[in-house]
CSV table of C-alpha atoms (C1' of nucleotides) in Angstrom, one decimal:
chain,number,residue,atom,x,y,z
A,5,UNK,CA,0.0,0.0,0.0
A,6,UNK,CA,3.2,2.1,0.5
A,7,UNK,CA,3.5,3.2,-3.1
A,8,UNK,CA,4.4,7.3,-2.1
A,9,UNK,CA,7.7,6.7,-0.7
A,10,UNK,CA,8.9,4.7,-3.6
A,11,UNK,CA,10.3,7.1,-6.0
A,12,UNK,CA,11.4,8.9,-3.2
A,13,UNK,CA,13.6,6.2,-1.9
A,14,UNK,CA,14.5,5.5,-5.3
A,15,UNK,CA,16.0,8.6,-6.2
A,16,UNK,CA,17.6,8.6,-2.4
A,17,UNK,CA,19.4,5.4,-2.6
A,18,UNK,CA,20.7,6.8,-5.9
A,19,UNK,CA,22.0,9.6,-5.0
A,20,UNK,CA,23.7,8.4,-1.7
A,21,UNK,CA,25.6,5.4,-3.9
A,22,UNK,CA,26.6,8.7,-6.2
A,23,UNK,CA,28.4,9.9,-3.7
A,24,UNK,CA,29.9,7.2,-2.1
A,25,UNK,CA,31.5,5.8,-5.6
A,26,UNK,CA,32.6,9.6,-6.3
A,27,UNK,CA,34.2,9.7,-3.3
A,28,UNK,CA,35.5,6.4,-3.4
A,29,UNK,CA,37.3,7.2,-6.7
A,30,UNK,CA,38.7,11.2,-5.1
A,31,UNK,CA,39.7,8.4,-1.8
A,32,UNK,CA,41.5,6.2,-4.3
A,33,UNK,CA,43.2,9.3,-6.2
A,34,UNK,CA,44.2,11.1,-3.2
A,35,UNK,CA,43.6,9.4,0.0
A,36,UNK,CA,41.4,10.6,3.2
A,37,UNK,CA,42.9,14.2,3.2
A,38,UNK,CA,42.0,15.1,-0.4
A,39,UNK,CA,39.0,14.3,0.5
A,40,UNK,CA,36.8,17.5,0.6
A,41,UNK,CA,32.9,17.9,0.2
A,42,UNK,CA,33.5,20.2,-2.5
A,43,UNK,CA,35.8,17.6,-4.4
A,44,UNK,CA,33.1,14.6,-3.3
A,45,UNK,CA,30.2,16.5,-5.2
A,46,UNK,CA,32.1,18.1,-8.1
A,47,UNK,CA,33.4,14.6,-8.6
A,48,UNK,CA,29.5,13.5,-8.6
A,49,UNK,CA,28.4,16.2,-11.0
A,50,UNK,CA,26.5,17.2,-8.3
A,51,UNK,CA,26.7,21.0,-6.3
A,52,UNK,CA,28.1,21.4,-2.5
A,53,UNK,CA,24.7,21.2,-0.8
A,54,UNK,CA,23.8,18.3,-1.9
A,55,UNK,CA,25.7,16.0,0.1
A,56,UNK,CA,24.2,17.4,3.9
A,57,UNK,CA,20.6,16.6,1.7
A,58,UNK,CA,21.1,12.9,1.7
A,59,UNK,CA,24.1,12.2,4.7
A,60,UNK,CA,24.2,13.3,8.3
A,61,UNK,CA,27.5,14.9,7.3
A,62,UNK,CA,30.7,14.5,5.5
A,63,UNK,CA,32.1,12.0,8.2
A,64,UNK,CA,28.6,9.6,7.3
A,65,UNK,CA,29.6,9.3,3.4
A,66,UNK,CA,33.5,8.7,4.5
A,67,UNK,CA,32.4,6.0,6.3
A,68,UNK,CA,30.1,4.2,4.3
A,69,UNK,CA,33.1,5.2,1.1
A,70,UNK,CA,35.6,3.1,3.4
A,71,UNK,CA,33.3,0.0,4.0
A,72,UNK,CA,32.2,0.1,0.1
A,73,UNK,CA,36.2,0.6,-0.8
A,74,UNK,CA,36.8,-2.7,1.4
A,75,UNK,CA,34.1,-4.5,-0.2
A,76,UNK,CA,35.6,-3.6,-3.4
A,77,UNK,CA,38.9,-5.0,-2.2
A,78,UNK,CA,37.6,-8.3,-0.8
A,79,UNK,CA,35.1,-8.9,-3.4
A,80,UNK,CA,38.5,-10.7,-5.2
A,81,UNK,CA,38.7,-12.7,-1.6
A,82,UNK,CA,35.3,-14.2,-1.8
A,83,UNK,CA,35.3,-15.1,-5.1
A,84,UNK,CA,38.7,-16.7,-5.3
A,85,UNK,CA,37.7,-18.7,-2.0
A,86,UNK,CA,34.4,-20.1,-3.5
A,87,UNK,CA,36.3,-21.4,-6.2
A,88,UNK,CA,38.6,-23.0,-3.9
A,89,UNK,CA,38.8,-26.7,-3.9
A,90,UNK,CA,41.7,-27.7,-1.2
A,91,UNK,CA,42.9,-25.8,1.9
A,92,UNK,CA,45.8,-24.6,0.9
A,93,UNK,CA,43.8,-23.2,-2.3
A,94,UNK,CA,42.2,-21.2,0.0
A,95,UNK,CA,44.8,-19.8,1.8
A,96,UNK,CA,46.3,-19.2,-1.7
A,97,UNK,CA,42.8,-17.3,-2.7
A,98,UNK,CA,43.5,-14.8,0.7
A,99,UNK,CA,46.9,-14.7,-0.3
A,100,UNK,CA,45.9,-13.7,-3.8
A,101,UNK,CA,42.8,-11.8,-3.2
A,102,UNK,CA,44.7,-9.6,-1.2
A,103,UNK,CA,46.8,-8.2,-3.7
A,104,UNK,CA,45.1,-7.5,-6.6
A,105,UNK,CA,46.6,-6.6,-9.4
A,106,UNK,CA,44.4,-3.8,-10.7
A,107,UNK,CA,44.3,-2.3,-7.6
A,108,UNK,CA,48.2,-2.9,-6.0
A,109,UNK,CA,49.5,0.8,-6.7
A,110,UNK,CA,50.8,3.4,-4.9
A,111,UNK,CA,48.0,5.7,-5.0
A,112,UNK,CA,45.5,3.1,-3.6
A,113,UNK,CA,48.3,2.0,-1.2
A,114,UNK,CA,48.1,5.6,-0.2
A,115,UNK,CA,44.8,6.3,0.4
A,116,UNK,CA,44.3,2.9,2.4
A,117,UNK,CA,47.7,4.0,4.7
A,118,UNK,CA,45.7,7.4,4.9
A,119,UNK,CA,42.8,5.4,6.2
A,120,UNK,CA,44.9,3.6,9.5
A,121,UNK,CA,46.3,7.1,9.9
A,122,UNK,CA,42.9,8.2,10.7
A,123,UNK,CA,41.4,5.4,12.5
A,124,UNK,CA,44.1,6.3,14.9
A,125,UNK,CA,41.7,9.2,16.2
A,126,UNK,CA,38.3,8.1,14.9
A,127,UNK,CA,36.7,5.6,16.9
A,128,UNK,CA,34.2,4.1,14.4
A,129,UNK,CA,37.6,4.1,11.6
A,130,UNK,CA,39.3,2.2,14.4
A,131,UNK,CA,36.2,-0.6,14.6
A,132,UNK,CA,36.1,-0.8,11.1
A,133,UNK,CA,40.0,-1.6,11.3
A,134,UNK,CA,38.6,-4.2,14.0
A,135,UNK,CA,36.0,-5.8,11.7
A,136,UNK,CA,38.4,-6.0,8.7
A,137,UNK,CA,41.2,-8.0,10.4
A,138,UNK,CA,38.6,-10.4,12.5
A,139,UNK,CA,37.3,-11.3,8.7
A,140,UNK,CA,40.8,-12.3,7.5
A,141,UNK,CA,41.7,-14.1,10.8
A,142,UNK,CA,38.6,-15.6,10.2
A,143,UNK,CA,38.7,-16.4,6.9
A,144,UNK,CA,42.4,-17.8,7.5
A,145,UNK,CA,41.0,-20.0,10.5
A,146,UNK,CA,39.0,-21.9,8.0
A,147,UNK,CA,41.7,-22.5,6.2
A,148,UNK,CA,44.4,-23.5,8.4
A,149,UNK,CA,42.3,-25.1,11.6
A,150,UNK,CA,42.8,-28.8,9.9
A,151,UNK,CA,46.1,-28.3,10.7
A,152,UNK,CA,46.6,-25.8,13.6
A,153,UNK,CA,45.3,-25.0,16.6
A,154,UNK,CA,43.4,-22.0,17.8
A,155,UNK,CA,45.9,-20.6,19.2
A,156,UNK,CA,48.0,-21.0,16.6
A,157,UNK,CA,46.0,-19.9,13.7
A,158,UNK,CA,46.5,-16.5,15.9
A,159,UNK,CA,49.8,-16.4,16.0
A,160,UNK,CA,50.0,-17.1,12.3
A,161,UNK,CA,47.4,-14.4,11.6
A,162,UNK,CA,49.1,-12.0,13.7
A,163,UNK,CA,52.6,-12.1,11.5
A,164,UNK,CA,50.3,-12.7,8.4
A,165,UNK,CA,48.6,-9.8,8.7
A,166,UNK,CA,51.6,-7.6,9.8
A,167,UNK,CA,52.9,-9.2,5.9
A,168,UNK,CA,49.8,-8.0,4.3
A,169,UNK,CA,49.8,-4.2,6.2
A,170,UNK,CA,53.2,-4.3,5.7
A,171,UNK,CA,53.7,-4.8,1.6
A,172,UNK,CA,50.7,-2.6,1.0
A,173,UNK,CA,52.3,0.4,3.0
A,174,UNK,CA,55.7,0.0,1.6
A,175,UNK,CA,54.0,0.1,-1.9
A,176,UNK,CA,53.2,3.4,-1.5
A,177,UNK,CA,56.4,4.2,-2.2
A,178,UNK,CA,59.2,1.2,-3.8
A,179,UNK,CA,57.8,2.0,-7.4
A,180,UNK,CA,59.2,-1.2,-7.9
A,181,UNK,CA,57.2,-3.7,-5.7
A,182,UNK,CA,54.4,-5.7,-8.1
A,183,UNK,CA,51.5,-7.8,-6.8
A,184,UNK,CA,53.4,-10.6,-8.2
A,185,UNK,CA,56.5,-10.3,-5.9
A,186,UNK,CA,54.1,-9.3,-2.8
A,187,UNK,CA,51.5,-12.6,-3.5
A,188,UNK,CA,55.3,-14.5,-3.5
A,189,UNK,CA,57.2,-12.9,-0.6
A,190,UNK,CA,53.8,-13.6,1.4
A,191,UNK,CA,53.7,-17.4,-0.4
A,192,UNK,CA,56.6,-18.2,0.9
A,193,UNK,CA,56.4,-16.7,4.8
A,194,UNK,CA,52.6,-18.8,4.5
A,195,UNK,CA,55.2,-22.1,3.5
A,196,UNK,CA,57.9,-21.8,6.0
A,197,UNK,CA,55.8,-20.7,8.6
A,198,UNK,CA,53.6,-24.2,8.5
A,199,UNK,CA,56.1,-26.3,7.4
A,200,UNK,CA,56.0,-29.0,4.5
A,201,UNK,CA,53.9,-31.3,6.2
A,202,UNK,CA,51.7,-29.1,6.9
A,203,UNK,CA,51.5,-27.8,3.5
A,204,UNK,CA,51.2,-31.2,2.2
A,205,UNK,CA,47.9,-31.5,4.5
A,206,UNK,CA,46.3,-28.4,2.8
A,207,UNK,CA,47.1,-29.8,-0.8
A,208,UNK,CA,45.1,-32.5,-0.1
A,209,UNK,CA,41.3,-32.0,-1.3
A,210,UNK,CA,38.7,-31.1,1.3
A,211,UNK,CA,36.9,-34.0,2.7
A,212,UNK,CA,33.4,-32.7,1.9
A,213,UNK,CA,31.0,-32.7,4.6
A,214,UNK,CA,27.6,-33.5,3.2
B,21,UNK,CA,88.5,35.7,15.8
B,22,UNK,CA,85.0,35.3,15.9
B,23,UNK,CA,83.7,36.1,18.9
B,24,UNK,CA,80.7,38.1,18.0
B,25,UNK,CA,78.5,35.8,16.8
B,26,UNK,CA,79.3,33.3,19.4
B,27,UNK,CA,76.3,33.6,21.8
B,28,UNK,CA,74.1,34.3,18.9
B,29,UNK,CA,74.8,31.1,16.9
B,30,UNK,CA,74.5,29.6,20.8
B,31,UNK,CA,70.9,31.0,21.3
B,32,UNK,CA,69.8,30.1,17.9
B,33,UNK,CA,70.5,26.4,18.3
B,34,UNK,CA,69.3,26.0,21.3
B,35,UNK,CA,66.0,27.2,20.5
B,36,UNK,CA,66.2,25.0,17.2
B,37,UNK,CA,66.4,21.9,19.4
B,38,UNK,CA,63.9,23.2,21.5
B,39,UNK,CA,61.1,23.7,19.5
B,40,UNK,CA,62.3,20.5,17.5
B,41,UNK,CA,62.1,18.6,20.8
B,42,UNK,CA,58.6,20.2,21.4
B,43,UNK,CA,57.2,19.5,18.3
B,44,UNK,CA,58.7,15.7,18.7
B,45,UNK,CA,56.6,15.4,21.9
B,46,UNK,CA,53.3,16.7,20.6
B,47,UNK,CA,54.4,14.2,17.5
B,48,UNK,CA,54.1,11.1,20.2
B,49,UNK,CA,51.3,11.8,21.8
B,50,UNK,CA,49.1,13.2,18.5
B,51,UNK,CA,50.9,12.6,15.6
B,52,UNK,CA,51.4,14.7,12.5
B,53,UNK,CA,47.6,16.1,12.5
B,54,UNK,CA,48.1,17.0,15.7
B,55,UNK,CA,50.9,19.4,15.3
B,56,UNK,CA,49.8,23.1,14.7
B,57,UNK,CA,52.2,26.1,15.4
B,58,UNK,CA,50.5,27.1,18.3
B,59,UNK,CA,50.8,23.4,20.3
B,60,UNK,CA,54.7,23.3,19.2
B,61,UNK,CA,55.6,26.8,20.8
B,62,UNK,CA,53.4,26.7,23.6
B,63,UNK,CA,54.7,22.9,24.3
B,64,UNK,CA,58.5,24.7,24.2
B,65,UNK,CA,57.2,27.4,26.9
B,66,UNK,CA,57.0,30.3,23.9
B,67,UNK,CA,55.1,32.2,22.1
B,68,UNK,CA,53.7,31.6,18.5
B,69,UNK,CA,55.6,34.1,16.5
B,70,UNK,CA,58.9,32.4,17.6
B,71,UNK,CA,58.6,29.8,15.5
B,72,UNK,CA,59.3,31.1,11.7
B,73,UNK,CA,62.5,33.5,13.6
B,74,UNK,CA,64.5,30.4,13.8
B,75,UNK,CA,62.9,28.6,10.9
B,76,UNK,CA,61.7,28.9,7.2
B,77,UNK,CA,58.2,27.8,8.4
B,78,UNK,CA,56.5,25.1,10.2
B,79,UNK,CA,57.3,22.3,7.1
B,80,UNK,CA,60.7,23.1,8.4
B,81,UNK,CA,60.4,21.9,11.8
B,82,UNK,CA,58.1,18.9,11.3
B,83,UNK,CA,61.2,17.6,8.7
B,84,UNK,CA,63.9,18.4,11.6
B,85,UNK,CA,62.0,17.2,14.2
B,86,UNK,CA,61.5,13.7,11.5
B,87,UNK,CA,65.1,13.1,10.8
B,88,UNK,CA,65.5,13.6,15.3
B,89,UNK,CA,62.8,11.6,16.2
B,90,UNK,CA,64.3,8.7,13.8
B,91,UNK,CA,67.5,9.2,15.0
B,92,UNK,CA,65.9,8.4,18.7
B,93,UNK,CA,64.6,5.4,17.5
B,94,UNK,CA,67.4,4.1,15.4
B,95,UNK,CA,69.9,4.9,18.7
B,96,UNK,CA,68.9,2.0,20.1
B,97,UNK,CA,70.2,-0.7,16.6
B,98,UNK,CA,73.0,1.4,16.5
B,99,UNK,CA,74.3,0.7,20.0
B,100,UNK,CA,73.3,-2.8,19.8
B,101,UNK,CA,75.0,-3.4,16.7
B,102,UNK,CA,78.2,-2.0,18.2
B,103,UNK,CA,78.2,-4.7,20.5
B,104,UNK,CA,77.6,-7.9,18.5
B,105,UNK,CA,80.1,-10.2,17.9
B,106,UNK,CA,79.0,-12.5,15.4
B,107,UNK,CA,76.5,-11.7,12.5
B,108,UNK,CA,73.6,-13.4,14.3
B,109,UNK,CA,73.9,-11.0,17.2
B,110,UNK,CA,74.1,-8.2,14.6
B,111,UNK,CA,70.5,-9.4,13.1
B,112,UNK,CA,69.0,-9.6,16.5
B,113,UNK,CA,70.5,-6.0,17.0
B,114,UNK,CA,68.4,-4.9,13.7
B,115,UNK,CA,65.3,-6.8,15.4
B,116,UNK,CA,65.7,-5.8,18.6
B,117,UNK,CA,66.6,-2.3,18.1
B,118,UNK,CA,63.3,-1.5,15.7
B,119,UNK,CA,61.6,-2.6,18.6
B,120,UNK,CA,62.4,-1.0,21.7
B,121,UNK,CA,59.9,-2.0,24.7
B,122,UNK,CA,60.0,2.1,25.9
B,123,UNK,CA,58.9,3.5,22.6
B,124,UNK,CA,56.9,0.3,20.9
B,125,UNK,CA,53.2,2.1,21.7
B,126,UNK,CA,49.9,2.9,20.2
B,127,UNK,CA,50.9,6.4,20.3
B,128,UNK,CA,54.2,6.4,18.9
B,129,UNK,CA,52.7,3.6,16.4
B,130,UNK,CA,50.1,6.1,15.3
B,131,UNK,CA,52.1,9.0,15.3
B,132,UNK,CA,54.5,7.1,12.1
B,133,UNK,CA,51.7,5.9,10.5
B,134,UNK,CA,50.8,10.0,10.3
B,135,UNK,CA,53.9,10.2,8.4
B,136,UNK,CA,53.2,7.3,6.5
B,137,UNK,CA,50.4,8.6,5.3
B,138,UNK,CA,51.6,12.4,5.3
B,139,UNK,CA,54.9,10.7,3.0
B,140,UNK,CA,52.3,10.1,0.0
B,141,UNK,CA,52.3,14.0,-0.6
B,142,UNK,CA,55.2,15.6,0.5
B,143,UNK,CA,58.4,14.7,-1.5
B,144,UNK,CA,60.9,15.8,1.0
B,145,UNK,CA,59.2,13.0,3.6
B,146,UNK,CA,58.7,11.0,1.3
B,147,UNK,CA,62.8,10.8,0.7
B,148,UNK,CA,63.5,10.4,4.2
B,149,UNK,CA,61.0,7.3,4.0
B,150,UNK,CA,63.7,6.4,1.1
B,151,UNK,CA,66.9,7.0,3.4
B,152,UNK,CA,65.9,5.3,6.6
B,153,UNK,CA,64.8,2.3,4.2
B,154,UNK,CA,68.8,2.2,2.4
B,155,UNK,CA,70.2,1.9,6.1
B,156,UNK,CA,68.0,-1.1,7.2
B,157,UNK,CA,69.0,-2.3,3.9
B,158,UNK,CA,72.7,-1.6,4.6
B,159,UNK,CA,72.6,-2.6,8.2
B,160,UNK,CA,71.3,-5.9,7.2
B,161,UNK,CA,73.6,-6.4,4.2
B,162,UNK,CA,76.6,-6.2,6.5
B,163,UNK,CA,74.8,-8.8,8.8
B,164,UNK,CA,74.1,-10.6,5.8
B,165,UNK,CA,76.7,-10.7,3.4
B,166,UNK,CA,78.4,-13.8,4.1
B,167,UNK,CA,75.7,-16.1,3.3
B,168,UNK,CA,73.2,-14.4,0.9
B,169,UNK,CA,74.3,-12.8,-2.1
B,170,UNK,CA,73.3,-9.2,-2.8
B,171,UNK,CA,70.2,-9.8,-4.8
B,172,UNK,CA,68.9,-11.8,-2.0
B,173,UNK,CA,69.7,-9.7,0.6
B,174,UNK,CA,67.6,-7.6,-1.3
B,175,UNK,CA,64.8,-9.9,-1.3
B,176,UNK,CA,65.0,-11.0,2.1
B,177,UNK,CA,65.5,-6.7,3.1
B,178,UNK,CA,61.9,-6.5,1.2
B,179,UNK,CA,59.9,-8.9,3.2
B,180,UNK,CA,61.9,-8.1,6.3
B,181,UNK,CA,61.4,-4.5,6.1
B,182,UNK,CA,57.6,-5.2,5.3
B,183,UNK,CA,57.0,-7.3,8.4
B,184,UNK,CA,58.7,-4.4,10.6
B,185,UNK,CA,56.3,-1.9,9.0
B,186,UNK,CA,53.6,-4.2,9.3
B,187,UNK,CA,54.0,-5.0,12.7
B,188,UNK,CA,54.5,-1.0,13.6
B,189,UNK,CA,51.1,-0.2,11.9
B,190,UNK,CA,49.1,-3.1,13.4
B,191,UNK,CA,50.6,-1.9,16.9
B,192,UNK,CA,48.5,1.4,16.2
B,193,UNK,CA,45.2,-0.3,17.2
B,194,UNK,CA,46.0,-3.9,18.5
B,195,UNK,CA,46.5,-3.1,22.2
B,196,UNK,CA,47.5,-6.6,23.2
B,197,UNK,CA,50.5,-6.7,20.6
B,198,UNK,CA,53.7,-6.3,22.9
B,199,UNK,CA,57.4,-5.5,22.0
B,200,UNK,CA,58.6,-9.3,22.8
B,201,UNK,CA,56.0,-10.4,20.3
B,202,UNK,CA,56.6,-8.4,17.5
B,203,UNK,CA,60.5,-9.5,17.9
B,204,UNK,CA,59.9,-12.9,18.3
B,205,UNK,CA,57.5,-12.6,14.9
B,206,UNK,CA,60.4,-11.2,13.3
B,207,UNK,CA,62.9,-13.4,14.8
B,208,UNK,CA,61.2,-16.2,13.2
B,209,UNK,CA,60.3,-14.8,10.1
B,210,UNK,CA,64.0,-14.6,9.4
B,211,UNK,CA,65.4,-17.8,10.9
B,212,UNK,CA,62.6,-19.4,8.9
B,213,UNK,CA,63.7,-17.4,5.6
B,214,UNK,CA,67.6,-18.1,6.1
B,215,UNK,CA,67.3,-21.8,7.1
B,216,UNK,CA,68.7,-23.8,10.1
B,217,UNK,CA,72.4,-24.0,8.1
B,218,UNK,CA,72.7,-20.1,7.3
B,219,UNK,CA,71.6,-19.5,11.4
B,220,UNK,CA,74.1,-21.5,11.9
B,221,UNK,CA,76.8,-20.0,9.9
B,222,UNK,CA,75.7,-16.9,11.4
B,223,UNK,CA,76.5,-17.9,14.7
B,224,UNK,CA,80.1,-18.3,14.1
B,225,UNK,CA,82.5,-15.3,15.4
B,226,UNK,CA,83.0,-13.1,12.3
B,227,UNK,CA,86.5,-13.3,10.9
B,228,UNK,CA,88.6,-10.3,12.7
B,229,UNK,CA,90.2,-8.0,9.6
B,230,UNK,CA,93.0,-6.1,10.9
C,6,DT,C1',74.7,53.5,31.0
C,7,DA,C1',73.0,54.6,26.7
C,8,DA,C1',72.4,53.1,22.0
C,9,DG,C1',71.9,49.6,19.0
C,10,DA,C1',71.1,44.7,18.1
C,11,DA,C1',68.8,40.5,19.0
C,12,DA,C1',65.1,38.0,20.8
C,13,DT,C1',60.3,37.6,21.8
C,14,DT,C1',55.6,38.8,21.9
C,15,DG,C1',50.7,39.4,20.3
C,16,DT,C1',47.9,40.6,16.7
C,17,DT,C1',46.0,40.2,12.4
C,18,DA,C1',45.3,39.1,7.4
C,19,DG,C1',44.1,35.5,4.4
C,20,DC,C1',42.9,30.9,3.2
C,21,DG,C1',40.3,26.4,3.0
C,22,DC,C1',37.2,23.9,5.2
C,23,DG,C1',32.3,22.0,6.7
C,24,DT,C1',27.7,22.9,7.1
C,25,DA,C1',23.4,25.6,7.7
C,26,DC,C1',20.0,27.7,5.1
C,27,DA,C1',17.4,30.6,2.0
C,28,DA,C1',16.4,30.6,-2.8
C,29,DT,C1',15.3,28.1,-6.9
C,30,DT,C1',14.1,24.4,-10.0
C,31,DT,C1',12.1,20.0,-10.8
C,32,DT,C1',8.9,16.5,-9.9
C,33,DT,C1',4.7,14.6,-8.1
C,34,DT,C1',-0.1,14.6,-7.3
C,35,DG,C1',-5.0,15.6,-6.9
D,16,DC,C1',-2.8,22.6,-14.7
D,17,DA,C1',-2.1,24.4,-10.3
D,18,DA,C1',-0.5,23.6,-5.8
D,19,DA,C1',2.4,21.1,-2.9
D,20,DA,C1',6.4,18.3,-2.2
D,21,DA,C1',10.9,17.0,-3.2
D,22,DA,C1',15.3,17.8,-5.1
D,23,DT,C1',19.0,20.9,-6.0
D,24,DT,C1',21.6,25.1,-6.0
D,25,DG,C1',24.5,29.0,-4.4
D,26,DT,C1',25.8,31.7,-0.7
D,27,DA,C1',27.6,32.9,3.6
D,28,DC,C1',29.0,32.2,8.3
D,29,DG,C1',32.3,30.6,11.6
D,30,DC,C1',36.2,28.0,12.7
D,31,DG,C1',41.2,26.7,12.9
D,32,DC,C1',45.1,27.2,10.7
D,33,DT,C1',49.8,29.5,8.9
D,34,DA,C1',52.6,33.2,8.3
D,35,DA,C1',53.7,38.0,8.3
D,36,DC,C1',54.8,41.9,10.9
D,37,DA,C1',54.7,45.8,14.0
D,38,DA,C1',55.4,46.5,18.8
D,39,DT,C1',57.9,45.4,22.8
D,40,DT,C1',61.3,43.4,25.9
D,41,DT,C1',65.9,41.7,26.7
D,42,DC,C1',70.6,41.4,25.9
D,43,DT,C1',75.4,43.4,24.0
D,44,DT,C1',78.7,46.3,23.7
D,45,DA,C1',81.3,50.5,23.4
DNA sequence: TAAGAAATTGTTAGCGCGTACAATTTTTTG
DNA sequence: CAAAAAATTGTACGCGCTAACAATTTCTTA
């Protein structure tokens, strides 16, 4: 019976995903501090006003920009880990999906090492941070806990994610680091840190329970 | 013959490292963002106008105070590596030293990942980000040297330097992340990347040359 | 100790920013 | 098609910042 509101909602759902993919493409041009509502709307073909019309403030479309530019990034991640027959195919798909090779450059590097600067004094940056690393640790547990303990699986996750942090910061500025070299320099602190027999576990396929 | 300028020069130095010191302080505890003219001079006891007398303008003082606070940090691997004996120690002085228990904080974390981040725009940061990379580089090629031939030192210097950067920025928001940790992350990362033999070799006095 | 130099202060001009809001245009609806 | 609602624009205010500079105090030196 709630035909009114439709159109309206229509056109307000459109607008806020303008603005969040405009200022997801300033964000990946110039990181958090280029990030000005002027730029956001010009970007959008839009005028300044706009953008306190359909968000609380410029902090709200930041926000919901960072969670969309994550999404982007893991998108690879869940795709390569549905495809994923053994274990250690999986940990190769986070391995992978994390370095993408589109989007492994210095200005994205950048804007995401802009991003951890800011979570340092915005709390709801800083939970985001939270939420992002419990998915991989997550995501690395179903891999790995055939083979590893709990316990473990944390300790591994801690120095794998330091790896992953790690390459994409330093890619903001070695020109010459490639997705390649950082998907092999990670490879190979995944191998020695579990060991061959351990590896040779993950190769093994998945037996499925059905 | 110079004796005129004497207290002059004198003053003028003092109140360099002064307001470089200041500025370093408020860099701990807020980071780059957090460092406006005013908090520098009233953090050094002075008033706001004294800051572009003794320098060009604030850029000038944030670079200075850069290049001191890294030199407070890297104090700590330099005295270290003065005292190993064999090559192993001098690795563990390169580990140890990047993370020293006093300084290895969420503040102090934070506060580098500002200049991370600030590095991405800023050319002259961005080639101190260069420099202090050739001297890990350096300092773990003369560890080095004897059992991995320069292009892998260079290999090894890539993922090495990635997990100390990595392990830095995660200490920004993972508050149960301690200093013994983060070396013993490291510690294994590169016994597992050199092998039990080239430990090994390591271990052995280095060959006096006088 | 007086004159001149050096050091220090406080104020102010100018800029970029976020956002509030009145004014205007476009769309919807009876 | 007119009136009301929704969407969009442009302007303007206030804030925090850097840097310039005139005014003032403190030190030097002859």
């Amino acid at each position: 019976m709630e035909s009114a509101p439709k159109t309206k909602t229509r056109i307000e759902d459109i607008r806020r995903v303008e603005l969040i993919e405009a200022a997801h493409r300033v964000f990946l041009k110039s990181g958090l501090n280029g990030l000005t509502t002027t730029r956001i709307c010009q970007e959008a073909g839009m005028s300044q006003g706009i953008l306190t019309y359909y968000f609380k403030n410029k902090d709200e479309v930041l926000f919901e920009m960072v969670r969309y530019a994550n999404r982007v990034l893991m998108d690879d991640v869940v795709v390569r880990l549905r495809q994923a027959k053994t274990n250690w195919q999986r940990l190769m798909a986070i391995i992978e999906g994390n370095f993408p090779e589109a989007s492994y450059n210095a200005n994205t590097a950048n804007a995401w090492v802009s991003f951890y600067a800011a979570a340092a004094s915005n709390a709801r940056y800083n939970m985001l941070q939270r939420l992002f690393y419990r998915r991989l640790r997550s995501n690395l547990s179903s891999a790995l806990n055939s083979v590893l303990t709990p316990n473990r699986v944390d300790r591994f996750a801690q120095g794998f994610a330091a790896m992953i942090d790690g390459l994409w910061l330093r890619r903001g500025h070695s020109e010459d680091l490639t997705a390649a070299e950082a998907i092999s320099l990670l490879t190979e602190y995944a191998e020695q840190a579990l060991g061959v027999d351990m590896v040779d576990k993950l190769r093994k396929p998945t037996a499925e329970l059905l």
